[in-house]
PDB file of C-alpha atoms in Angstrom:
ATOM      1  CA  UNK A   1     106.810  86.503  99.961  1.00  0.00           C
ATOM      2  CA  UNK A   2     104.422  88.040  97.401  1.00  0.00           C
ATOM      3  CA  UNK A   3     101.345  89.998  98.283  1.00  0.00           C
ATOM      4  CA  UNK A   4      97.843  90.640  96.771  1.00  0.00           C
ATOM      5  CA  UNK A   5      95.701  93.336  97.930  1.00  0.00           C
ATOM      6  CA  UNK A   6      92.033  92.739  96.817  1.00  0.00           C
ATOM      7  CA  UNK A   7      89.761  95.534  95.803  1.00  0.00           C
ATOM      8  CA  UNK A   8      85.944  95.967  95.690  1.00  0.00           C
ATOM      9  CA  UNK A   9      84.397  92.473  95.306  1.00  0.00           C
ATOM     10  CA  UNK A  10      87.866  90.736  95.683  1.00  0.00           C
ATOM     11  CA  UNK A  11      87.553  89.628  99.313  1.00  0.00           C
ATOM     12  CA  UNK A  12      88.866  86.061  99.231  1.00  0.00           C
ATOM     13  CA  UNK A  13      91.642  84.417  97.310  1.00  0.00           C
ATOM     14  CA  UNK A  14      92.529  80.999  98.791  1.00  0.00           C
ATOM     15  CA  UNK A  15      90.797  77.864  99.735  1.00  0.00           C
ATOM     16  CA  UNK A  16      90.455  76.325 103.108  1.00  0.00           C
ATOM     17  CA  UNK A  17      94.105  75.226 103.083  1.00  0.00           C
ATOM     18  CA  UNK A  18      95.198  78.878 103.742  1.00  0.00           C
ATOM     19  CA  UNK A  19      96.398  79.993 107.092  1.00  0.00           C
ATOM     20  CA  UNK A  20      95.245  83.185 108.756  1.00  0.00           C
ATOM     21  CA  UNK A  21      97.427  85.696 110.471  1.00  0.00           C
ATOM     22  CA  UNK A  22      96.318  88.613 112.588  1.00  0.00           C
ATOM     23  CA  UNK A  23      98.804  91.507 112.632  1.00  0.00           C
ATOM     24  CA  UNK A  24      99.019  94.581 114.731  1.00  0.00           C
ATOM     25  CA  UNK A  25     101.034  97.619 113.504  1.00  0.00           C
ATOM     26  CA  UNK A  26     102.065 101.017 114.958  1.00  0.00           C
ATOM     27  CA  UNK A  27      99.179 102.310 112.670  1.00  0.00           C
ATOM     28  CA  UNK A  28      96.514 100.163 114.110  1.00  0.00           C
ATOM     29  CA  UNK A  29      95.008  96.887 112.693  1.00  0.00           C
ATOM     30  CA  UNK A  30      94.943  96.288 108.973  1.00  0.00           C
ATOM     31  CA  UNK A  31      91.679  96.028 107.097  1.00  0.00           C
ATOM     32  CA  UNK A  32      91.381  92.262 107.915  1.00  0.00           C
ATOM     33  CA  UNK A  33      93.386  89.377 109.037  1.00  0.00           C
ATOM     34  CA  UNK A  34      95.864  88.323 106.366  1.00  0.00           C
ATOM     35  CA  UNK A  35      95.498  84.941 104.748  1.00  0.00           C
ATOM     36  CA  UNK A  36      98.727  83.191 103.387  1.00  0.00           C
ATOM     37  CA  UNK A  37      98.701  80.382 100.752  1.00  0.00           C
ATOM     38  CA  UNK A  38     100.777  79.242  97.808  1.00  0.00           C
ATOM     39  CA  UNK A  39     100.512  80.147  94.069  1.00  0.00           C
ATOM     40  CA  UNK A  40     102.923  78.979  91.554  1.00  0.00           C
ATOM     41  CA  UNK A  41     105.661  78.094  93.950  1.00  0.00           C
ATOM     42  CA  UNK A  42     105.356  81.323  95.771  1.00  0.00           C
ATOM     43  CA  UNK A  43     104.193  82.007  99.218  1.00  0.00           C
ATOM     44  CA  UNK A  44     101.445  84.656  98.818  1.00  0.00           C
ATOM     45  CA  UNK A  45      99.864  86.823 101.466  1.00  0.00           C
ATOM     46  CA  UNK A  46      96.359  88.194 100.666  1.00  0.00           C
ATOM     47  CA  UNK A  47      94.691  91.218 102.254  1.00  0.00           C
ATOM     48  CA  UNK A  48      91.210  92.519 101.358  1.00  0.00           C
ATOM     49  CA  UNK A  49      91.596  96.322 100.992  1.00  0.00           C
ATOM     50  CA  UNK A  50      88.057  97.108 102.213  1.00  0.00           C
ATOM     51  CA  UNK A  51      87.717  94.280 104.804  1.00  0.00           C
ATOM     52  CA  UNK A  52      86.101  90.894 104.322  1.00  0.00           C
ATOM     53  CA  UNK A  53      82.639  92.410 104.304  1.00  0.00           C
ATOM     54  CA  UNK A  54      83.503  95.757 102.726  1.00  0.00           C
ATOM     55  CA  UNK A  55      83.568  97.595 105.967  1.00  0.00           C
ATOM     56  CA  UNK A  56      85.912 100.288 104.841  1.00  0.00           C
ATOM     57  CA  UNK A  57      85.120 103.080 102.293  1.00  0.00           C
ATOM     58  CA  UNK A  58      87.929 104.265 100.142  1.00  0.00           C
ATOM     59  CA  UNK A  59      88.612 107.342 102.330  1.00  0.00           C
ATOM     60  CA  UNK A  60      88.695 105.252 105.543  1.00  0.00           C
ATOM     61  CA  UNK A  61      90.876 102.281 104.477  1.00  0.00           C
ATOM     62  CA  UNK A  62      93.800 101.861 106.916  1.00  0.00           C
ATOM     63  CA  UNK A  63      96.407 102.252 104.264  1.00  0.00           C
ATOM     64  CA  UNK A  64      99.365 102.710 106.519  1.00  0.00           C
ATOM     65  CA  UNK A  65      98.431  99.649 108.650  1.00  0.00           C
ATOM     66  CA  UNK A  66      97.808  97.488 105.606  1.00  0.00           C
ATOM     67  CA  UNK A  67     101.169  98.184 103.959  1.00  0.00           C
ATOM     68  CA  UNK A  68     103.097  97.930 107.166  1.00  0.00           C
ATOM     69  CA  UNK A  69     101.520  94.628 108.070  1.00  0.00           C
ATOM     70  CA  UNK A  70     102.306  93.071 104.651  1.00  0.00           C
ATOM     71  CA  UNK A  71     106.093  94.189 104.963  1.00  0.00           C
ATOM     72  CA  UNK A  72     106.239  92.874 108.529  1.00  0.00           C
ATOM     73  CA  UNK A  73     105.210  89.409 107.221  1.00  0.00           C
ATOM     74  CA  UNK A  74     107.966  89.422 104.592  1.00  0.00           C
ATOM     75  CA  UNK A  75     106.181  90.721 101.553  1.00  0.00           C
ATOM     76  CA  UNK A  76     108.288  92.726  99.224  1.00  0.00           C
ATOM     77  CA  UNK A  77     106.384  92.565  95.978  1.00  0.00           C
ATOM     78  CA  UNK A  78     102.658  93.314  95.647  1.00  0.00           C
ATOM     79  CA  UNK A  79      99.916  93.104  92.962  1.00  0.00           C
ATOM     80  CA  UNK A  80      96.954  95.359  93.744  1.00  0.00           C
ATOM     81  CA  UNK A  81      93.821  94.470  91.728  1.00  0.00           C
ATOM     82  CA  UNK A  82      91.193  97.158  91.732  1.00  0.00           C
ATOM     83  CA  UNK A  83      87.959  98.319  90.260  1.00  0.00           C
ATOM     84  CA  UNK A  84      88.158 101.447  87.932  1.00  0.00           C
ATOM     85  CA  UNK A  85      85.967 103.499  85.790  1.00  0.00           C
ATOM     86  CA  UNK A  86      87.022 104.144  82.184  1.00  0.00           C
ATOM     87  CA  UNK A  87      87.583 107.677  80.875  1.00  0.00           C
ATOM     88  CA  UNK A  88      87.610 106.610  77.273  1.00  0.00           C
ATOM     89  CA  UNK A  89      85.137 104.746  75.259  1.00  0.00           C
ATOM     90  CA  UNK A  90      87.972 102.623  73.936  1.00  0.00           C
ATOM     91  CA  UNK A  91      88.013 100.855  77.304  1.00  0.00           C
ATOM     92  CA  UNK A  92      84.786  99.290  78.110  1.00  0.00           C
ATOM     93  CA  UNK A  93      83.537  97.181  81.070  1.00  0.00           C
ATOM     94  CA  UNK A  94      85.551  93.957  81.428  1.00  0.00           C
ATOM     95  CA  UNK A  95      88.755  95.455  80.115  1.00  0.00           C
ATOM     96  CA  UNK A  96      91.903  94.907  82.327  1.00  0.00           C
ATOM     97  CA  UNK A  97      94.671  97.572  82.267  1.00  0.00           C
ATOM     98  CA  UNK A  98      97.925  97.797  83.970  1.00  0.00           C
ATOM     99  CA  UNK A  99      98.457 101.543  84.637  1.00  0.00           C
ATOM    100  CA  UNK A 100     101.897 103.122  84.361  1.00  0.00           C
ATOM    101  CA  UNK A 101     100.951 106.604  85.813  1.00  0.00           C
ATOM    102  CA  UNK A 102      98.965 107.938  88.738  1.00  0.00           C
ATOM    103  CA  UNK A 103      97.331 111.327  89.505  1.00  0.00           C
ATOM    104  CA  UNK A 104      96.411 112.040  93.175  1.00  0.00           C
ATOM    105  CA  UNK A 105      93.100 113.963  93.595  1.00  0.00           C
ATOM    106  CA  UNK A 106      92.468 112.755  97.191  1.00  0.00           C
ATOM    107  CA  UNK A 107      92.728 115.009 100.333  1.00  0.00           C
ATOM    108  CA  UNK A 108      93.331 114.522 103.892  1.00  0.00           C
ATOM    109  CA  UNK A 109      94.552 110.930 103.796  1.00  0.00           C
ATOM    110  CA  UNK A 110      97.492 109.818 105.782  1.00  0.00           C
ATOM    111  CA  UNK A 111     100.072 109.080 103.016  1.00  0.00           C
ATOM    112  CA  UNK A 112     103.440 108.830 104.562  1.00  0.00           C
ATOM    113  CA  UNK A 113     105.437 107.181 107.359  1.00  0.00           C
ATOM    114  CA  UNK A 114     107.910 109.960 107.494  1.00  0.00           C
ATOM    115  CA  UNK A 115     106.425 112.938 109.424  1.00  0.00           C
ATOM    116  CA  UNK A 116     109.825 114.005 110.307  1.00  0.00           C
ATOM    117  CA  UNK A 117     113.434 113.522 109.256  1.00  0.00           C
ATOM    118  CA  UNK A 118     113.369 115.221 105.810  1.00  0.00           C
ATOM    119  CA  UNK A 119     112.688 111.887 103.861  1.00  0.00           C
ATOM    120  CA  UNK A 120     111.601 112.328 100.171  1.00  0.00           C
ATOM    121  CA  UNK A 121     110.937 109.379  97.975  1.00  0.00           C
ATOM    122  CA  UNK A 122     111.186 109.352  94.168  1.00  0.00           C
ATOM    123  CA  UNK A 123     107.805 108.765  92.673  1.00  0.00           C
ATOM    124  CA  UNK A 124     108.058 109.921  89.098  1.00  0.00           C
ATOM    125  CA  UNK A 125     107.103 106.342  87.954  1.00  0.00           C
ATOM    126  CA  UNK A 126     104.906 105.256  90.722  1.00  0.00           C
ATOM    127  CA  UNK A 127     104.639 101.432  89.745  1.00  0.00           C
ATOM    128  CA  UNK A 128     107.298  98.805  89.765  1.00  0.00           C
ATOM    129  CA  UNK A 129     108.417  98.208  86.086  1.00  0.00           C
ATOM    130  CA  UNK A 130     109.229  94.584  86.827  1.00  0.00           C
ATOM    131  CA  UNK A 131     105.741  93.660  88.176  1.00  0.00           C
ATOM    132  CA  UNK A 132     104.057  95.873  85.486  1.00  0.00           C
ATOM    133  CA  UNK A 133     105.791  93.777  82.736  1.00  0.00           C
ATOM    134  CA  UNK A 134     104.724  90.528  84.382  1.00  0.00           C
ATOM    135  CA  UNK A 135     101.090  91.678  84.616  1.00  0.00           C
ATOM    136  CA  UNK A 136     101.016  93.231  81.192  1.00  0.00           C
ATOM    137  CA  UNK A 137     102.245  89.992  79.601  1.00  0.00           C
ATOM    138  CA  UNK A 138      99.038  88.163  80.595  1.00  0.00           C
ATOM    139  CA  UNK A 139      96.509  87.583  77.682  1.00  0.00           C
ATOM    140  CA  UNK A 140      94.098  90.220  77.004  1.00  0.00           C
ATOM    141  CA  UNK A 141      95.747  92.833  79.283  1.00  0.00           C
ATOM    142  CA  UNK A 142      96.229  96.312  78.105  1.00  0.00           C
ATOM    143  CA  UNK A 143      99.729  97.864  79.057  1.00  0.00           C
ATOM    144  CA  UNK A 144      99.615 101.557  80.099  1.00  0.00           C
ATOM    145  CA  UNK A 145      97.431 104.317  81.234  1.00  0.00           C
ATOM    146  CA  UNK A 146      97.061 107.048  83.695  1.00  0.00           C
ATOM    147  CA  UNK A 147      94.913 106.376  86.751  1.00  0.00           C
ATOM    148  CA  UNK A 148      93.495 109.432  88.439  1.00  0.00           C
ATOM    149  CA  UNK A 149      92.449 108.581  92.138  1.00  0.00           C
ATOM    150  CA  UNK A 150      89.678 110.569  93.541  1.00  0.00           C
ATOM    151  CA  UNK A 151      88.587 111.008  97.147  1.00  0.00           C
ATOM    152  CA  UNK A 152      85.175 109.221  96.986  1.00  0.00           C
ATOM    153  CA  UNK A 153      83.143 107.792  98.234  1.00  0.00           C
ATOM    154  CA  UNK A 154      81.030 109.610  95.686  1.00  0.00           C
ATOM    155  CA  UNK A 155      81.488 109.053  92.009  1.00  0.00           C
ATOM    156  CA  UNK A 156      82.605 111.916  89.694  1.00  0.00           C
ATOM    157  CA  UNK A 157      80.281 114.540  88.413  1.00  0.00           C
ATOM    158  CA  UNK A 158      79.817 114.651  84.596  1.00  0.00           C
ATOM    159  CA  UNK A 159      82.024 117.835  84.426  1.00  0.00           C
ATOM    160  CA  UNK A 160      84.706 116.236  86.618  1.00  0.00           C
ATOM    161  CA  UNK A 161      84.808 113.107  84.286  1.00  0.00           C
ATOM    162  CA  UNK A 162      84.966 115.199  81.130  1.00  0.00           C
ATOM    163  CA  UNK A 163      87.813 117.312  82.680  1.00  0.00           C
ATOM    164  CA  UNK A 164      89.770 114.206  83.655  1.00  0.00           C
ATOM    165  CA  UNK A 165      89.373 112.886  80.142  1.00  0.00           C
ATOM    166  CA  UNK A 166      90.726 116.139  78.593  1.00  0.00           C
ATOM    167  CA  UNK A 167      93.740 115.809  80.643  1.00  0.00           C
ATOM    168  CA  UNK A 168      94.523 112.510  78.969  1.00  0.00           C
ATOM    169  CA  UNK A 169      93.718 110.409  82.099  1.00  0.00           C
ATOM    170  CA  UNK A 170      92.311 106.963  81.117  1.00  0.00           C
ATOM    171  CA  UNK A 171      91.171 105.532  84.455  1.00  0.00           C
ATOM    172  CA  UNK A 172      89.529 106.764  87.538  1.00  0.00           C
ATOM    173  CA  UNK A 173      89.766 104.950  90.870  1.00  0.00           C
ATOM    174  CA  UNK A 174      89.341 105.731  94.680  1.00  0.00           C
ATOM    175  CA  UNK A 175      91.912 103.487  96.446  1.00  0.00           C
ATOM    176  CA  UNK A 176      95.225 103.641  94.248  1.00  0.00           C
ATOM    177  CA  UNK A 177      96.571 106.411  96.462  1.00  0.00           C
ATOM    178  CA  UNK A 178      98.170 106.443  99.063  1.00  0.00           C
ATOM    179  CA  UNK A 179      98.654 102.662  98.670  1.00  0.00           C
ATOM    180  CA  UNK A 180     101.197 103.008  95.848  1.00  0.00           C
ATOM    181  CA  UNK A 181     103.358 105.717  97.668  1.00  0.00           C
ATOM    182  CA  UNK A 182     103.327 103.808 100.945  1.00  0.00           C
ATOM    183  CA  UNK A 183     104.701 100.849  99.207  1.00  0.00           C
ATOM    184  CA  UNK A 184     107.501 102.903  97.716  1.00  0.00           C
ATOM    185  CA  UNK A 185     108.284 104.237 101.130  1.00  0.00           C
ATOM    186  CA  UNK A 186     108.601 100.760 102.477  1.00  0.00           C
ATOM    187  CA  UNK A 187     110.690  99.735  99.465  1.00  0.00           C
ATOM    188  CA  UNK A 188     108.115  97.268  98.166  1.00  0.00           C
ATOM    189  CA  UNK A 189     107.437  96.550  94.633  1.00  0.00           C
ATOM    190  CA  UNK A 190     103.889  97.491  93.691  1.00  0.00           C
ATOM    191  CA  UNK A 191     101.756  97.333  90.581  1.00  0.00           C
ATOM    192  CA  UNK A 192      98.155  97.942  90.079  1.00  0.00           C
ATOM    193  CA  UNK A 193      95.903  95.748  87.843  1.00  0.00           C
ATOM    194  CA  UNK A 194      92.782  97.526  87.062  1.00  0.00           C
ATOM    195  CA  UNK A 195      89.396  95.954  85.961  1.00  0.00           C
ATOM    196  CA  UNK A 196      87.146  98.420  84.223  1.00  0.00           C
ATOM    197  CA  UNK A 197      83.587  98.120  85.554  1.00  0.00           C
ATOM    198  CA  UNK A 198      81.981 101.123  83.856  1.00  0.00           C
ATOM    199  CA  UNK A 199      82.326 104.078  81.675  1.00  0.00           C
ATOM    200  CA  UNK A 200      82.631 107.161  83.780  1.00  0.00           C
ATOM    201  CA  UNK A 201      79.889 109.835  84.128  1.00  0.00           C
ATOM    202  CA  UNK A 202      80.934 112.131  81.257  1.00  0.00           C
ATOM    203  CA  UNK A 203      82.037 109.604  78.764  1.00  0.00           C
ATOM    204  CA  UNK A 204      78.568 108.511  77.348  1.00  0.00           C
ATOM    205  CA  UNK A 205      75.585 110.957  76.971  1.00  0.00           C
ATOM    206  CA  UNK A 206      72.860 109.930  79.334  1.00  0.00           C
ATOM    207  CA  UNK A 207      74.927 107.449  81.281  1.00  0.00           C
ATOM    208  CA  UNK A 208      75.984 107.652  85.054  1.00  0.00           C
ATOM    209  CA  UNK A 209      77.715 105.350  87.409  1.00  0.00           C
ATOM    210  CA  UNK A 210      75.824 103.535  90.045  1.00  0.00           C
ATOM    211  CA  UNK A 211      77.215 101.214  92.920  1.00  0.00           C
ATOM    212  CA  UNK A 212      74.844  98.435  91.841  1.00  0.00           C
ATOM    213  CA  UNK A 213      76.106  98.436  88.233  1.00  0.00           C
ATOM    214  CA  UNK A 214      79.856  98.516  89.477  1.00  0.00           C
ATOM    215  CA  UNK A 215      79.499  95.627  91.799  1.00  0.00           C
ATOM    216  CA  UNK A 216      77.469  93.600  89.271  1.00  0.00           C
ATOM    217  CA  UNK A 217      80.202  94.082  86.614  1.00  0.00           C
ATOM    218  CA  UNK A 218      82.880  93.124  88.999  1.00  0.00           C
ATOM    219  CA  UNK A 219      80.976  90.033  90.136  1.00  0.00           C
ATOM    220  CA  UNK A 220      80.651  88.978  86.577  1.00  0.00           C
ATOM    221  CA  UNK A 221      84.364  89.237  85.992  1.00  0.00           C
ATOM    222  CA  UNK A 222      85.675  88.044  89.347  1.00  0.00           C
ATOM    223  CA  UNK A 223      86.534  84.554  88.217  1.00  0.00           C
ATOM    224  CA  UNK A 224      88.447  85.675  85.178  1.00  0.00           C
ATOM    225  CA  UNK A 225      90.171  88.511  87.275  1.00  0.00           C
ATOM    226  CA  UNK A 226      91.328  86.178  89.980  1.00  0.00           C
ATOM    227  CA  UNK A 227      92.587  83.671  87.451  1.00  0.00           C
ATOM    228  CA  UNK A 228      94.610  86.343  85.906  1.00  0.00           C
ATOM    229  CA  UNK A 229      96.159  87.454  89.065  1.00  0.00           C
ATOM    230  CA  UNK A 230      97.033  83.985  89.977  1.00  0.00           C
ATOM    231  CA  UNK A 231      98.744  83.577  86.662  1.00  0.00           C
ATOM    232  CA  UNK A 232     100.768  86.744  87.023  1.00  0.00           C
ATOM    233  CA  UNK A 233     101.815  85.634  90.377  1.00  0.00           C
ATOM    234  CA  UNK A 234     102.917  82.247  88.984  1.00  0.00           C
ATOM    235  CA  UNK A 235     105.224  83.965  86.385  1.00  0.00           C
ATOM    236  CA  UNK A 236     106.928  86.369  88.934  1.00  0.00           C
ATOM    237  CA  UNK A 237     110.638  85.463  89.053  1.00  0.00           C
ATOM    238  CA  UNK A 238     111.643  83.650  92.293  1.00  0.00           C
ATOM    239  CA  UNK A 239     114.284  86.169  93.145  1.00  0.00           C
ATOM    240  CA  UNK A 240     113.518  89.986  93.449  1.00  0.00           C
ATOM    241  CA  UNK A 241     115.903  91.696  91.020  1.00  0.00           C
ATOM    242  CA  UNK A 242     114.250  95.303  90.904  1.00  0.00           C
ATOM    243  CA  UNK A 243     116.207  98.247  92.225  1.00  0.00           C
ATOM    244  CA  UNK A 244     113.728 100.916  90.973  1.00  0.00           C
ATOM    245  CA  UNK A 245     111.667 100.593  94.148  1.00  0.00           C
ATOM    246  CA  UNK A 246     114.448 100.747  96.677  1.00  0.00           C
ATOM    247  CA  UNK A 247     113.804 104.339  97.319  1.00  0.00           C
ATOM    248  CA  UNK A 248     116.157 104.958 100.370  1.00  0.00           C
ATOM    249  CA  UNK A 249     119.500 103.853  98.898  1.00  0.00           C
ATOM    250  CA  UNK A 250     122.209 106.052 100.482  1.00  0.00           C
ATOM    251  CA  UNK A 251     119.615 107.692 102.832  1.00  0.00           C
ATOM    252  CA  UNK A 252     119.639 107.323 106.719  1.00  0.00           C
ATOM    253  CA  UNK A 253     116.095 106.685 107.767  1.00  0.00           C
ATOM    254  CA  UNK A 254     114.767 107.930 111.284  1.00  0.00           C
ATOM    255  CA  UNK A 255     113.576 104.367 112.056  1.00  0.00           C
ATOM    256  CA  UNK A 256     113.981 100.861 110.704  1.00  0.00           C
ATOM    257  CA  UNK A 257     111.535  99.470 108.363  1.00  0.00           C
ATOM    258  CA  UNK A 258     109.690  96.342 109.397  1.00  0.00           C
TER     259      UNK A 258
END
C-alpha cells in the first residue's frame, strides 16, 4: 500500500468511494481517520497531517501516531505533499520542488520510537531516492533543494530568513521533521513534494509572510498539486525495490515494527 500525508490546505484526496479506517496506536490517535482508495492500480492510504479541519499546529501534530498508523495498515512508501516558503527569488509561488536534503531547526518534538536499546538510523540522505526520482520526473517539478524545518507556528524573522539563505538552504517548512526520520525508523520509503506558497521574509525587501497569503496561494494551486501527486502515485512501480530505507538491516530491534 502507498501513502499520502496531506499538508496545509490538503485535507481530502478521494471521492465518496473511499473507505475510512480509524486506527489507534501506542502513541495515541493519528491526526484523523485514514481514507483508503485507489490511484493508478495502487491501493493508497491518505492522512491529513493537520487533521480534517486543521486542528493541529506544526508543533502539535501527532507525528509518531501518524507514521505508526500508516505502517500498521500496510503502507511502506509515502509521498508527503507540503507547503513551503522559498529562500531564493529563483523559486516563486507555485513552484513545486522535490527536496533532497533536510535541516532540523525544531525543538522538543518527539522524534524517535527508540528511547532505549541503542538504535541509531542512518539519515545522511533523508529521502527515498526511488520515490524522489518518481516525483521529480513529473512535468514542471524541480529536482533537489535543502528544506530547513523550523519550529513554528510563527514564521521566520527577516534575519532568520536571510541567515537560512546564506547557508544555502532553499526551502523553509514547519512539518518536515520529525516525519521523515520516523519514516526511516519504520523502514518506510518517504519523499516530500513541496509547493512554494511565498517568498520568505528576508528574500524580498518590504515583504513578509502572512497566513492569509499562504493559504490563498495553496488554495489556488491545490487542483494542480493534487493532480501531480496522483500522477506520481500512478507511476510508482508495483513492487518496492528500494533498500536505501531499510535502516535496520542486521540490527536486532527492542520491539517488532507494526
